[in-house]
mmCIF file of C-alpha atoms in Angstrom:
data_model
loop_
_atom_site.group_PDB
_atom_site.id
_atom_site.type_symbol
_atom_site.label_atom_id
_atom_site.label_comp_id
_atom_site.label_asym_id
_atom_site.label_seq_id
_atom_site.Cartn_x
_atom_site.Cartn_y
_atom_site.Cartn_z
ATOM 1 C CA UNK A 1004 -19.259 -16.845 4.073
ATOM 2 C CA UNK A 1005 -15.603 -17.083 4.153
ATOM 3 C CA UNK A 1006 -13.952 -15.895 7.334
ATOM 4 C CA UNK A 1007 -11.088 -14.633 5.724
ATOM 5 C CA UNK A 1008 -12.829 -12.631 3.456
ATOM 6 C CA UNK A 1009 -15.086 -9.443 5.102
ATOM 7 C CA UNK A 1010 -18.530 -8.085 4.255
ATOM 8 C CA UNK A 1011 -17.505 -5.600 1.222
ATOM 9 C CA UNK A 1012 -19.653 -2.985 3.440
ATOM 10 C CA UNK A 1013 -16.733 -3.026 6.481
ATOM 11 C CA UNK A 1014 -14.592 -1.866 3.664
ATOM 12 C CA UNK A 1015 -14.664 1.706 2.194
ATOM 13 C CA UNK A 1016 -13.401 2.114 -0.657
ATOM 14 C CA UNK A 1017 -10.494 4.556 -1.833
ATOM 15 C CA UNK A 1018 -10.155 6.873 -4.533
ATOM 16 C CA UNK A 1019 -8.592 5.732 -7.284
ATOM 17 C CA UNK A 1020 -5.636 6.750 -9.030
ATOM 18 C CA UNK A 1021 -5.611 8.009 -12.549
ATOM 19 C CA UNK A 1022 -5.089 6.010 -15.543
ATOM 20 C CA UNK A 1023 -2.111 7.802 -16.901
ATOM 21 C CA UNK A 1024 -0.579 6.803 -13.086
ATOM 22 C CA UNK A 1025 -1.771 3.218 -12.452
ATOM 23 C CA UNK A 1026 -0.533 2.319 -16.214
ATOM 24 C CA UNK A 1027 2.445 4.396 -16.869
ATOM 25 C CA UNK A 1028 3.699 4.859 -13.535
ATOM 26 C CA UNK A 1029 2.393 2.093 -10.913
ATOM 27 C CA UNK A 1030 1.370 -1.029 -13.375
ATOM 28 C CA UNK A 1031 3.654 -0.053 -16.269
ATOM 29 C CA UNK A 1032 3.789 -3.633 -17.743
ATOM 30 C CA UNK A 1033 0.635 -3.881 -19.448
ATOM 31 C CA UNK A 1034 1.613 -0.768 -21.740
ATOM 32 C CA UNK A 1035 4.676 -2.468 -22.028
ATOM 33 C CA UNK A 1036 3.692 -6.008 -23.459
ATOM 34 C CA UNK A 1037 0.582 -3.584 -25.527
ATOM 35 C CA UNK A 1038 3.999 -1.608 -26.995
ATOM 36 C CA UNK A 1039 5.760 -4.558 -27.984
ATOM 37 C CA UNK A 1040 2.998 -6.632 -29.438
ATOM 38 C CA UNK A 1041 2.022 -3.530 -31.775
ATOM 39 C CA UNK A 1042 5.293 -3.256 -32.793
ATOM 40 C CA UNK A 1043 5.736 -6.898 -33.677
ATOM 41 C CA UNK A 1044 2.000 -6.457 -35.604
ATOM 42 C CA UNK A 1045 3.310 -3.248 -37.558
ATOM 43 C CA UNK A 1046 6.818 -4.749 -38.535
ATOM 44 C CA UNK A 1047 5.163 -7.982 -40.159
ATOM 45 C CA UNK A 1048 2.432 -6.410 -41.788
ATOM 46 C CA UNK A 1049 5.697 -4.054 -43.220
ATOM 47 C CA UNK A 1050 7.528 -6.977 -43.908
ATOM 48 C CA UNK A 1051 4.650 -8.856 -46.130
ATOM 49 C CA UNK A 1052 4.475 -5.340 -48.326
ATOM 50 C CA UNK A 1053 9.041 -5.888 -48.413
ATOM 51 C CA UNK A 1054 9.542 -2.634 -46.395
ATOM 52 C CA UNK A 1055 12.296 -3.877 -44.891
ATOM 53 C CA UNK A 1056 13.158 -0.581 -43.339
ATOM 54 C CA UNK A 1057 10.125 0.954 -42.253
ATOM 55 C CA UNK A 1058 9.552 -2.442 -40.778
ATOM 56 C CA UNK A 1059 12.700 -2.473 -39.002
ATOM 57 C CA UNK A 1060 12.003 0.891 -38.150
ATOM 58 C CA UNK A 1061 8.820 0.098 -36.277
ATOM 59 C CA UNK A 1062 10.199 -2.806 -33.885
ATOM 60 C CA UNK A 1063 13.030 -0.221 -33.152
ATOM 61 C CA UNK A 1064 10.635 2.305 -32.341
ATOM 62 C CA UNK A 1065 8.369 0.373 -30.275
ATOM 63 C CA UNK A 1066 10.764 -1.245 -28.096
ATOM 64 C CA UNK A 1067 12.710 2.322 -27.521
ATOM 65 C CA UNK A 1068 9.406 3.744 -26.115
ATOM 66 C CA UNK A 1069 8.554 0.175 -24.363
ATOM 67 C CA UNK A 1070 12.555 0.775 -22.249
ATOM 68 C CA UNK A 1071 11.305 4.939 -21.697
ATOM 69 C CA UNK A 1072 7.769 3.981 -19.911
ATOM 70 C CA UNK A 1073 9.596 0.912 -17.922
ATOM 71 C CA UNK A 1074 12.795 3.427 -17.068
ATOM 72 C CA UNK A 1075 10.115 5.794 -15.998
ATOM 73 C CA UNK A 1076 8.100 3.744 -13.912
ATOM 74 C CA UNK A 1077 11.177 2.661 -12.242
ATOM 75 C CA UNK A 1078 12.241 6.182 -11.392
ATOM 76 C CA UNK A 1079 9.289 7.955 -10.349
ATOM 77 C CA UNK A 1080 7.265 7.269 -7.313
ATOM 78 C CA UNK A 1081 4.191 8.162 -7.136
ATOM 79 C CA UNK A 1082 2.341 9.614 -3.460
ATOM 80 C CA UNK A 1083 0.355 6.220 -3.568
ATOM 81 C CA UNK A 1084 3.495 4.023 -4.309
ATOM 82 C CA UNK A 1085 5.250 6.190 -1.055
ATOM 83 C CA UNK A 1086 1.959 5.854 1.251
ATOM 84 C CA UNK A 1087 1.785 1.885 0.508
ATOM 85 C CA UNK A 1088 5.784 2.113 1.642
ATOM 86 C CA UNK A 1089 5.090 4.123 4.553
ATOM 87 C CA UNK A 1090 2.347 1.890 6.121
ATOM 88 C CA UNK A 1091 4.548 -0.897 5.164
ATOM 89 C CA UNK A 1092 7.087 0.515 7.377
ATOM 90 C CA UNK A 1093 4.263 1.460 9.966
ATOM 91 C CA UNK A 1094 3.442 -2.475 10.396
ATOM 92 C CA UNK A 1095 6.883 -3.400 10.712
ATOM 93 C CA UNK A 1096 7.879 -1.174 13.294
ATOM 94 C CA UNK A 1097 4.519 -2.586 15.063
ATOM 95 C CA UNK A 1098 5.336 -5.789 14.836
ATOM 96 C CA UNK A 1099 9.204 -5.480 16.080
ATOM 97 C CA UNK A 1100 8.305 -2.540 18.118
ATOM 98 C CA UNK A 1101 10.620 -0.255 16.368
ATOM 99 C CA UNK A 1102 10.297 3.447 19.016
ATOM 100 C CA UNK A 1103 12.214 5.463 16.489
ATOM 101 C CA UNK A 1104 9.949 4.290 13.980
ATOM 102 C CA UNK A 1105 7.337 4.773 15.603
ATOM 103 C CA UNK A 1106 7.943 8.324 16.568
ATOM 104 C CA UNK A 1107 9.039 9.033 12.934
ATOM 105 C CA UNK A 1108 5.677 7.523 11.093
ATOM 106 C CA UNK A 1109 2.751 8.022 13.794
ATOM 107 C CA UNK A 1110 1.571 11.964 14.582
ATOM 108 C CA UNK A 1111 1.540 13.098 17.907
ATOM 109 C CA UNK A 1112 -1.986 13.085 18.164
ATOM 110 C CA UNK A 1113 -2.164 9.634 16.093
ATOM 111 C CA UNK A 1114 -5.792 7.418 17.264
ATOM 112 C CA UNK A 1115 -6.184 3.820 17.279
ATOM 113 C CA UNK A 1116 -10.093 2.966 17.161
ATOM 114 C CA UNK A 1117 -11.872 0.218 15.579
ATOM 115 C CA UNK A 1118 -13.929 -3.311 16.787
ATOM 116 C CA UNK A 1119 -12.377 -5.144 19.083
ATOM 117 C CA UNK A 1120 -9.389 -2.645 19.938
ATOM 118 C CA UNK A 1121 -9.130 -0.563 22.624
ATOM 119 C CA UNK A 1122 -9.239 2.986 21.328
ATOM 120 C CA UNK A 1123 -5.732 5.179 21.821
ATOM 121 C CA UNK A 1124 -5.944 8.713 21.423
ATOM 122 C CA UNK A 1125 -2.247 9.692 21.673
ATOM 123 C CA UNK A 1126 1.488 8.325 19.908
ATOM 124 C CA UNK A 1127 2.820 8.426 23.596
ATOM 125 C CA UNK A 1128 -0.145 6.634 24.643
ATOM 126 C CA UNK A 1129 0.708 3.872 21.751
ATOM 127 C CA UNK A 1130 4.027 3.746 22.531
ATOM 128 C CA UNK A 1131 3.328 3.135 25.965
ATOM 129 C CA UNK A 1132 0.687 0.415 24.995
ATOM 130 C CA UNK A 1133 3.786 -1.271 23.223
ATOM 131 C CA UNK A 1134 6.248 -1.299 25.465
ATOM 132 C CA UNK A 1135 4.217 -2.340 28.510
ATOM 133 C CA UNK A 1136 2.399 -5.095 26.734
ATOM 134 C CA UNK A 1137 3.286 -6.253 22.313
ATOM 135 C CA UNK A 1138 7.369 -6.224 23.103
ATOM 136 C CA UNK A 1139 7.057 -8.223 26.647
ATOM 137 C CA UNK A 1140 4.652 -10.764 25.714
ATOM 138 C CA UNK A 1141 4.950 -10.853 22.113
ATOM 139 C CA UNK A 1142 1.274 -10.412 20.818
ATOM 140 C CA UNK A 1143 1.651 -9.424 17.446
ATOM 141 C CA UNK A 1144 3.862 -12.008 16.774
ATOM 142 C CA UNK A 1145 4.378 -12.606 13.111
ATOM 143 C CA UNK A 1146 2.727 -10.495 10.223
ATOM 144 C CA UNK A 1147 1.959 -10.453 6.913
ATOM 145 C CA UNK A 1148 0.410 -8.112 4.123
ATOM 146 C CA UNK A 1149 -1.640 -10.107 1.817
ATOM 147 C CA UNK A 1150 -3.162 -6.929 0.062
ATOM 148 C CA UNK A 1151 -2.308 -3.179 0.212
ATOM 149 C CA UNK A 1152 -4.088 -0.238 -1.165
ATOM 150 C CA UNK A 1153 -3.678 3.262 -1.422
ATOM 151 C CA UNK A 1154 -5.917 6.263 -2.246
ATOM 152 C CA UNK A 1155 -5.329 10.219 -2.151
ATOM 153 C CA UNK A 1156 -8.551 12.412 -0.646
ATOM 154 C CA UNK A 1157 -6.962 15.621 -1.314
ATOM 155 C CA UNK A 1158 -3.433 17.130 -1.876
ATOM 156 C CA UNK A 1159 -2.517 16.430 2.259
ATOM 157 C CA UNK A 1160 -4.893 14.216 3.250
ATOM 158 C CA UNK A 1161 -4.626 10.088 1.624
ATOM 159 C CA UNK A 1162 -5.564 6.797 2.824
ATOM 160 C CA UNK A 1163 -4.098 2.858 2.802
ATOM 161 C CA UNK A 1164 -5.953 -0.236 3.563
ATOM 162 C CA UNK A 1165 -4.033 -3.565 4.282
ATOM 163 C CA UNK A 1166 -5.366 -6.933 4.933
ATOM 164 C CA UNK A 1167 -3.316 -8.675 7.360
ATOM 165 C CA UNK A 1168 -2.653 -11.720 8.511
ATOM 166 C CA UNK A 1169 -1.305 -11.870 11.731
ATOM 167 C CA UNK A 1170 -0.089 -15.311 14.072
ATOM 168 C CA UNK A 1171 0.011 -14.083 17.583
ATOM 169 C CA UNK A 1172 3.307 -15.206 19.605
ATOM 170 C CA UNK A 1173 0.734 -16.373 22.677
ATOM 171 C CA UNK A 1174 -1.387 -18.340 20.597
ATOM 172 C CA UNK A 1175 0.389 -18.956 17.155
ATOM 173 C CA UNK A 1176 -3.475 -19.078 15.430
ATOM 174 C CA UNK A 1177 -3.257 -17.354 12.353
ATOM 175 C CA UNK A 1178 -6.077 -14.003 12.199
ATOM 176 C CA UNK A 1179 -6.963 -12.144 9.348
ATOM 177 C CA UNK A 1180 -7.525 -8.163 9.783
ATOM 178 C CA UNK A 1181 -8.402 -5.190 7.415
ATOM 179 C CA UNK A 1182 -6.755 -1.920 8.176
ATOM 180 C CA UNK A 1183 -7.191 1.621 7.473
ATOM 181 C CA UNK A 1184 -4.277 4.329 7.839
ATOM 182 C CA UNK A 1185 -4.956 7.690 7.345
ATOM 183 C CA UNK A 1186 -2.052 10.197 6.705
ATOM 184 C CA UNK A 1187 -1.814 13.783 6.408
ATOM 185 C CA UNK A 1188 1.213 15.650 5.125
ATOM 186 C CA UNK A 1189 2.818 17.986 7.761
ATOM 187 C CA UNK A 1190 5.429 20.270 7.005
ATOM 188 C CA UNK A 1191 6.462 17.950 3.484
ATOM 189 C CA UNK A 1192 5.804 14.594 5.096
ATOM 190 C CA UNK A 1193 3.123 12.061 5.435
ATOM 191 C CA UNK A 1194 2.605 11.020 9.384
ATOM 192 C CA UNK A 1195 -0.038 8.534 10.485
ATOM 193 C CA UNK A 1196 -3.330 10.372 12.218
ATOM 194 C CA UNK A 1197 -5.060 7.319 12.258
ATOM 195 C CA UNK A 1198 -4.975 3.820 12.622
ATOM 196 C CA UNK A 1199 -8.568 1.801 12.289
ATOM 197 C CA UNK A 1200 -9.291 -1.717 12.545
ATOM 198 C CA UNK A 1201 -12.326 -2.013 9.880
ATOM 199 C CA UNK A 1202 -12.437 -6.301 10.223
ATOM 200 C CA UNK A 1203 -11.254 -8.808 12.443
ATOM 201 C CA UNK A 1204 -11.469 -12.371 11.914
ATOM 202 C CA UNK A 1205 -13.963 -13.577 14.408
ATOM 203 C CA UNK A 1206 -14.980 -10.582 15.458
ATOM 204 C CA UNK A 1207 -16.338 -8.984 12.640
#
């Protein structure tokens, strides 16, 4: 098996979004190119019955509503597009051990739990954890997202899962890592409750 790739079990899975988000919203570009390819169709079938205008009228129209869903997508943001930005944020404040951050993403009461972690049952706790041991002997070193995802369980309660690859400052060996963040919304804002390690290269 692949060490960089977990057993699919370690890894729950998230709801998913709707279509009308993921394709309109999220992943707008598939409607788009499916919009200007049935436009293209309609105005050269038109144009082999010498409808000039109708023809012309059909690329216009198709390419108008092509610019609305991309304008759209580009202006709304969905919760799942703002929870994969949050726990963006959340592993770059870890990384450069960002306090303020810190304090603004992770709720009081935030735990850290998982295999091969030791399991932190408080933000001052994690904080602490940070500045006593990842800023003074740079362990996290350098990180990367490979993969994010994002699911909501309820109106104030929604998930993200990153994997992660992570080269430690004391070692500079490359690990791989799966992630799970769960946020609740308190008083109109998502904070971290809890931060899981569901896979660890070597470790399982």
């Amino acid at each position: 098996m692949n060490p960089l790739i977990p057993d699919p079990a370690n890894i729950p899975s998230l709801p998913p979004a709707s279509p009308v988000e993921r394709f309109l919203l999220e992943e707008p570009l598939p409607v788009i190119v499916l919009l200007m390819v049935l436009g293209v169709v309609v105005s050269v079938v038109l144009l082999q019955r010498h409808k000039l205008l109708p023809a012309a009228g059909a690329a216009g129209a198709a390419a108008f509503m092509a610019v609305v869903v991309f304008l759209v997508a580009r202006q709304v943001e969905t919760t799942r597009e703002r929870l994969s930005e949050l726990a963006t944020r959340l592993v770059a404040a870890t990384t450069g051990f960002d306090e303020p951050e810190l304090t603004t993403l992770l709720y009081e009461d935030v735990r850290v739990t998982g295999r091969a972690i030791p399991e932190i049952e408080s933000r001052e706790a994690l904080i602490t954890v940070g500045r006593q041991t990842l800023a003074r002997y740079n362990i996290v070193g350098q990180v990367e997202i490979l993969e994010i995802r994002a699911g909501l369980d309820n109106e104030v309660t929604a998930r993200t899962q990153l994997r992660i690859r992570a080269t430690p400052g004391v070692t500079n060996v490359p690990t791989a890592s799966w992630w799970q963040i769960t946020w609740q919304k308190d008083a109109g804002r998502w904070v971290a409750t809890k931060v899981e390690a569901l896979w660890i290269q070597g470790a399982g």
